[in-house]
Coordinates of C-alpha atoms and ligand atoms in Angstrom, one line a residue:
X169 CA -5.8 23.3 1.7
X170 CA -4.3 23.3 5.2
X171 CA -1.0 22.3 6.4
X172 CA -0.3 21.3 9.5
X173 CA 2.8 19.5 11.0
X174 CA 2.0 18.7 14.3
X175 CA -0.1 15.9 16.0
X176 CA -1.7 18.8 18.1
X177 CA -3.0 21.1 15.3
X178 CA -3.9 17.4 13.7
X179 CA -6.2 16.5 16.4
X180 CA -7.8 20.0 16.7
X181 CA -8.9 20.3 13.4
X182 CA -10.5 17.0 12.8
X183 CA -12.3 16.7 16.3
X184 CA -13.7 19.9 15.6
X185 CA -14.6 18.6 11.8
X186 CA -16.1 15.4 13.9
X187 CA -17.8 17.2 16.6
X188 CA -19.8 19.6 13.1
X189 CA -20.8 15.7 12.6
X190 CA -18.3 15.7 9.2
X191 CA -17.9 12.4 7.6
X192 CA -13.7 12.5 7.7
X193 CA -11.7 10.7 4.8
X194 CA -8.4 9.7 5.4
X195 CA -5.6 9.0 3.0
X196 CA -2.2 7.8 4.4
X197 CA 0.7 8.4 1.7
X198 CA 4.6 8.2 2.1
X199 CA 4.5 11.0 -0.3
X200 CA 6.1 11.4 -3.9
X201 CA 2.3 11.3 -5.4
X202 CA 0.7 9.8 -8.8
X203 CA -2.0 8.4 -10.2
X204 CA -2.6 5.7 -7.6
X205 CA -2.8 8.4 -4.8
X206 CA -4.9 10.5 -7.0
X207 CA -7.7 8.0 -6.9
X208 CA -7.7 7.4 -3.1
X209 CA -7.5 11.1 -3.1
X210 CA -10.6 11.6 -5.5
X211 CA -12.3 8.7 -4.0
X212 CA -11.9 10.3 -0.1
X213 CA -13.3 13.3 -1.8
X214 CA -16.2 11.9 -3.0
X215 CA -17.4 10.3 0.1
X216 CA -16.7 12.9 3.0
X217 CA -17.2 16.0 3.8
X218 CA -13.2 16.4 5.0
X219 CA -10.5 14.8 3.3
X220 CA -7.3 14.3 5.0
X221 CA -4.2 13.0 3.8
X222 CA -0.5 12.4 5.1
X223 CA 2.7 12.3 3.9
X224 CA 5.2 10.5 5.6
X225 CA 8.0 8.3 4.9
X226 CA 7.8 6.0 8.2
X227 CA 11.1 4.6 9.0
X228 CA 9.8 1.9 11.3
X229 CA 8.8 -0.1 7.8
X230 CA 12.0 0.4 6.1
X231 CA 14.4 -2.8 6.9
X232 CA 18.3 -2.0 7.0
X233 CA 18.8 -2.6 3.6
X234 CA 16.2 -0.7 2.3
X235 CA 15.5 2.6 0.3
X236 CA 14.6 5.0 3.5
X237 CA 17.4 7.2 2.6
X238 CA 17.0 7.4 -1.1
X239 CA 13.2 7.2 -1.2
X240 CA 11.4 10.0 -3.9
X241 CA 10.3 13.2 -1.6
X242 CA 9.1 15.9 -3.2
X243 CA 6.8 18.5 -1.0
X244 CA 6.0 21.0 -3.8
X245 CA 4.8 18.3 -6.4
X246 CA 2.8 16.4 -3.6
X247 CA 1.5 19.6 -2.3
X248 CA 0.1 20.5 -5.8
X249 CA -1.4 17.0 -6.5
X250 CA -3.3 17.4 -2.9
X251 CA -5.0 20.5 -3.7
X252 CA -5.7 19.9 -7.3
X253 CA -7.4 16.6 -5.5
X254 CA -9.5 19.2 -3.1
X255 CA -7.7 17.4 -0.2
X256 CA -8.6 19.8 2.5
X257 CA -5.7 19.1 5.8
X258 CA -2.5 17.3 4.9
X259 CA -0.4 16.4 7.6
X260 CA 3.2 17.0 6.9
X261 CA 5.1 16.1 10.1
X262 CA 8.8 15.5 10.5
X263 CA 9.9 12.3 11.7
X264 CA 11.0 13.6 15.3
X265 CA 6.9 14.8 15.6
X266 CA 5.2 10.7 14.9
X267 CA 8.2 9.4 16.7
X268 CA 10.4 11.6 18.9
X269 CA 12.3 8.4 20.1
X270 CA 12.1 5.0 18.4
X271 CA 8.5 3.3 20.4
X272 CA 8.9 0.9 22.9
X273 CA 4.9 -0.5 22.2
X274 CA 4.4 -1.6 18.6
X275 CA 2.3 -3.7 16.9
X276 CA 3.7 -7.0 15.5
X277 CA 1.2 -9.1 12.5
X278 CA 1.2 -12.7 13.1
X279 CA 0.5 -16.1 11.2
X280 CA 0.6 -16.0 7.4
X281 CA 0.2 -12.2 6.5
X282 CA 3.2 -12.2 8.6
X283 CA 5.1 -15.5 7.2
X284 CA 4.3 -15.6 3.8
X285 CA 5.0 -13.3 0.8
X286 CA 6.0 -9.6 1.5
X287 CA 5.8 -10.8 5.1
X288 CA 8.6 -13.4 4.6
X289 CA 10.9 -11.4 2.4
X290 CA 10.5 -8.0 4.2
X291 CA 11.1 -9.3 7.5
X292 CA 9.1 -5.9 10.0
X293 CA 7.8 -4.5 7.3
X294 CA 4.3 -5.0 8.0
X295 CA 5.2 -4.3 11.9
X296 CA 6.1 -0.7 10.8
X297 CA 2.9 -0.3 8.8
X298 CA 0.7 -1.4 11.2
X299 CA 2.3 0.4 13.8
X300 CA 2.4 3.6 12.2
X301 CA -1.0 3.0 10.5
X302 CA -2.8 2.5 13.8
X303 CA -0.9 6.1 15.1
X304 CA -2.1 7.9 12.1
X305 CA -5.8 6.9 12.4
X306 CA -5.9 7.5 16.3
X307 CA -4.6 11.1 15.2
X308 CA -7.2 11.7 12.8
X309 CA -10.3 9.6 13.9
X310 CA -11.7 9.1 10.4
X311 CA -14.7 7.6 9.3
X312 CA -13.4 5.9 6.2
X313 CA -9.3 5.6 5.6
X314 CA -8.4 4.6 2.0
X315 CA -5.6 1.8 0.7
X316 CA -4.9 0.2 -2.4
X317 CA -5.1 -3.1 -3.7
X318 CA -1.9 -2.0 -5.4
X319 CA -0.3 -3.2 -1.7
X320 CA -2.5 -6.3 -1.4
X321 CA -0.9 -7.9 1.9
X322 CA -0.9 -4.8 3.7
X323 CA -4.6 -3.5 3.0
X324 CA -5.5 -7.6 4.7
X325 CA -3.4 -6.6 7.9
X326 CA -5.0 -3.3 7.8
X327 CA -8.2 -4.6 7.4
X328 CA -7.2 -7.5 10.2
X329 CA -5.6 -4.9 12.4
X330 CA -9.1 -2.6 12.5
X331 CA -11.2 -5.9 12.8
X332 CA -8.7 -7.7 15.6
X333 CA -8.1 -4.6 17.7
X334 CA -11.6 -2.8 17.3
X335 CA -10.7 0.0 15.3
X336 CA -14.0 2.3 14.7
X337 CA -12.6 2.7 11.1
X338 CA -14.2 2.1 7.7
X339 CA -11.4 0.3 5.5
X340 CA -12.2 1.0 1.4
X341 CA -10.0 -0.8 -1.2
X342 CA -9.4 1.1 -4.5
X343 CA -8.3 -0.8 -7.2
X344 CA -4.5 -0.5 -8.4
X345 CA -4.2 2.1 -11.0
X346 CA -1.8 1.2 -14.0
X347 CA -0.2 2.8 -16.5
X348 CA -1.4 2.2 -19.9
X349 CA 1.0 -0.9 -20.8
X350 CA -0.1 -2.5 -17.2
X351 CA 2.9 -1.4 -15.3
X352 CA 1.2 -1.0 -11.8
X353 CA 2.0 2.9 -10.8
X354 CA 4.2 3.0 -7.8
X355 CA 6.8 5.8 -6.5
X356 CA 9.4 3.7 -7.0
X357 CA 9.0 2.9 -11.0
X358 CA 11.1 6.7 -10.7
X359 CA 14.4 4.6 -10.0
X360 CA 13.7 2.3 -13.3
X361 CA 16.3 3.3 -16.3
X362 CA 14.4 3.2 -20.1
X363 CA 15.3 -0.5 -20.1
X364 CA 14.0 -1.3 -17.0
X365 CA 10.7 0.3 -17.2
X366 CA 10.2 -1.3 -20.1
X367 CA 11.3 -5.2 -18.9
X368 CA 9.0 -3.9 -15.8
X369 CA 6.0 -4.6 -17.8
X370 CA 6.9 -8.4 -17.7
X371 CA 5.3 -8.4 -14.0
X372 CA 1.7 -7.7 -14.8
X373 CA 1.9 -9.6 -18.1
X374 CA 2.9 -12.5 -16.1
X375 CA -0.2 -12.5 -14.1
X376 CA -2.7 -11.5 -16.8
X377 CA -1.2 -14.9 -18.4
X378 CA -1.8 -16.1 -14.6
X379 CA -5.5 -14.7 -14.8
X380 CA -6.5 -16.2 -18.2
X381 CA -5.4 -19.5 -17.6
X382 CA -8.2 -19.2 -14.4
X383 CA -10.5 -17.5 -16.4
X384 CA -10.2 -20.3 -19.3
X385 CA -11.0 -23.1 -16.5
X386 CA -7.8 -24.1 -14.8
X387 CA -8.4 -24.2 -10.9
X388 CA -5.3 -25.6 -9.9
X389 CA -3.3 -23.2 -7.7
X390 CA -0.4 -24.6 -9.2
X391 CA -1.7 -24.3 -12.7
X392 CA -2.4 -20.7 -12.5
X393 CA 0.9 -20.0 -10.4
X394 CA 3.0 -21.6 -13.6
X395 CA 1.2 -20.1 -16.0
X396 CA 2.6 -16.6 -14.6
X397 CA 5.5 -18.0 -13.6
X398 CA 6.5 -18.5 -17.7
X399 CA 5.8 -15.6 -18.6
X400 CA 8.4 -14.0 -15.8
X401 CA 11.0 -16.6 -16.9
X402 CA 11.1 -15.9 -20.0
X403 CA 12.7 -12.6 -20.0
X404 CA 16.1 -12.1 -18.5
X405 CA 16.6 -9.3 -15.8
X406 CA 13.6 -9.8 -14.1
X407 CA 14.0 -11.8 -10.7
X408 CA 11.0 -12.7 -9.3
X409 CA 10.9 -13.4 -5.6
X410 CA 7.3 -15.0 -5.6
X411 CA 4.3 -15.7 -7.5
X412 CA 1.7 -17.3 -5.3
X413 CA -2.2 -17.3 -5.5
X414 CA -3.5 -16.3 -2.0
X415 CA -6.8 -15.8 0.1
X416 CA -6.9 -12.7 0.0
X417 CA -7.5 -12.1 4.1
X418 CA -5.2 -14.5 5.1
X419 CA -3.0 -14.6 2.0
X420 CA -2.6 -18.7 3.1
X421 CA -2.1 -20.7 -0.2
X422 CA -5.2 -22.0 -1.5
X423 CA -6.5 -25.1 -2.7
X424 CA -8.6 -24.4 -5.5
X425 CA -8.5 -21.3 -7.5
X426 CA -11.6 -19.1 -6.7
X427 CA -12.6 -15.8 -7.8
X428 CA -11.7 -12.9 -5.3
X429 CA -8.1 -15.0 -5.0
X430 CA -5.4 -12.7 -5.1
X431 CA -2.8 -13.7 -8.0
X432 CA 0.5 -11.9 -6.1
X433 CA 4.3 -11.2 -7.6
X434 CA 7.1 -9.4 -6.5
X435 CA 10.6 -9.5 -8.9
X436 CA 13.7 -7.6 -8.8
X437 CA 13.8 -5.6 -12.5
X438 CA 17.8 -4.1 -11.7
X439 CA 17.8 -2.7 -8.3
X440 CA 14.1 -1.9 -8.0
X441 CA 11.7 -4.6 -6.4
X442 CA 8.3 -4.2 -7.8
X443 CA 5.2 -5.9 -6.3
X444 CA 1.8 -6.6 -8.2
X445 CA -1.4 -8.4 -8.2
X446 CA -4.7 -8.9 -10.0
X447 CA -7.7 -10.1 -8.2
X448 CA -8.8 -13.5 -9.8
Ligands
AMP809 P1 2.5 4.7 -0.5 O1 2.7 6.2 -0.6 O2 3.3 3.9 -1.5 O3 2.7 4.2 0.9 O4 1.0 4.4 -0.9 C1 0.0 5.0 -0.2 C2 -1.3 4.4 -0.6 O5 -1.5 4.4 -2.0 C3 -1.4 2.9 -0.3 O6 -2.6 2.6 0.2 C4 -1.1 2.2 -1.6 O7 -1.6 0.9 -1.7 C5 -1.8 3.2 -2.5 N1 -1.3 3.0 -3.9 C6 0.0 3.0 -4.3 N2 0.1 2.8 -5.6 C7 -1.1 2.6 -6.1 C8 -1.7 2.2 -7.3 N3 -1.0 2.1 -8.4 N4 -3.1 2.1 -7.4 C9 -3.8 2.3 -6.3 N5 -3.4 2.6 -5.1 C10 -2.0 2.7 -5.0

């Protein structure tokens, strides 16, 4: 695997991969890998010829109050995930390389992925994404670039983002990966305590319980919503911030529960926010 910090050596390498006609895969990651990265990583590999990933932690989609400074970075353990995944570039860059001075052109998401939900609560949080998002694929030109459904809101604005602003990107989904009690894997389930992680588990039992009460013939957005919503009430210490069943492009509320919805949560467990979904 190659390292390369710099936009220039970037470029380079994957215009010349483009120019030998290589399909590119590209993986964007703030780092601190697991099992979720691990299957954009194997999917990528499976479907091009060059698989490139980065690891960044982007401050432009960190708010003020947020975890920028304390967020899990650890180069040697991501470094050995990447190869064992047959990743062949990574890009590595330091902040001052993606943004020697804060940008005075960004992208800003509008309507409901930017009102509602994450969009709402995390005030510039998709901004950064986008922003940073749209940089990273300009850099490396893929063919396909990789997101979960792990982070549903901000694979529709990526999606949107390519489809409003003519991106000549593929976009591919991968389903969230979870551990094997359900807890969705994320970087940050690393600043849970033992009695956190397990009262984190609340979150995707709450929308299985949303999910069955769809699947045994309730199709009232409310319904479905509540149904979740009891199961996260009924343990103390978890503080959920939303549950809402969304479109899953526009994440606007919906009027009937449909399949392909997207069932979506975030809660507090201590001082760790977790997010989920499940796809109805
Ligand atoms: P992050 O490093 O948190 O910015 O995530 C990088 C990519 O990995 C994003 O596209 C995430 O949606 C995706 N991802 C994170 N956790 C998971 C998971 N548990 N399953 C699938 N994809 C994930």
């Amino acid at each position: 695997m190659r390292e390369v910090a710099s936009s220039a050596e970037l470029r380079a390498a994957t215009d010349a991969a483009r120019q030998r006609g290589a399909g590119v895969g590209f993986v964007p990651t703030m780092g601190a890998l697991h099992a979720g990265h691990r299957a954009l990583l194997a999917r990528a590999r499976a479907e091009n010829d060059l698989v490139v990933a980065s690891v960044f932690v982007n401050p432009l989609q960190f708010g003020p109050a947020e975890d920028l400074a304390s967020y899990p970075r650890d180069r040697e353990a991501d470094l050995a995930v990447l190869t064992a995944e047959g990743t062949d570039l990574v890009f590595l860059p330091a902040e001052r390389e993606v943004w020697p001075a804060p940008p005075k052109v960004r992208l800003r998401v509008t309507g409901s992925l930017a009102d509602r939900l994450e969009g709402l609560i995390r005030p510039g949080h998709l901004d950064g994404v986008a922003t940073v998002v749209a940089k990273l694929l300009h850099l490396v030109g893929p063919s396909r670039a990789y997101f979960g459904q792990k982070d549903a809101q901000q694979l529709a604005m990526v999606r949107r983002m390519v489809e409003d602003l003519a991106f000549p990107n593929e976009i591919v989904a991968c389903p969230t990966v979870r551990e094997p009690d359900g807890l969705a894997v994320s970087s940050r389930n690393a600043y849970l305590s033992a009695a956190e992680r397990e009262r984190a588990t609340t979150l995707y039992r709450a929308l299985s319980a949303g999910r069955a009460a769809f699947l045994a013939g309730r199709r009232d957005p409310g319904a479905v919503e509540a149904a979740a919503r009891e199961v996260l009430d009924a343990v103390a210490g978890v503080k959920p911030d939303y549950v809402a069943l969304v479109d899953p492009a526009t994440f606007e509320p919906v009027r009937h529960a449909e399949p392909g919805q997207v069932l979506a949560s975030a809660a507090r467990v201590g001082q760790t926010r977790l997010i989920d979904n499940v796809l109805l």
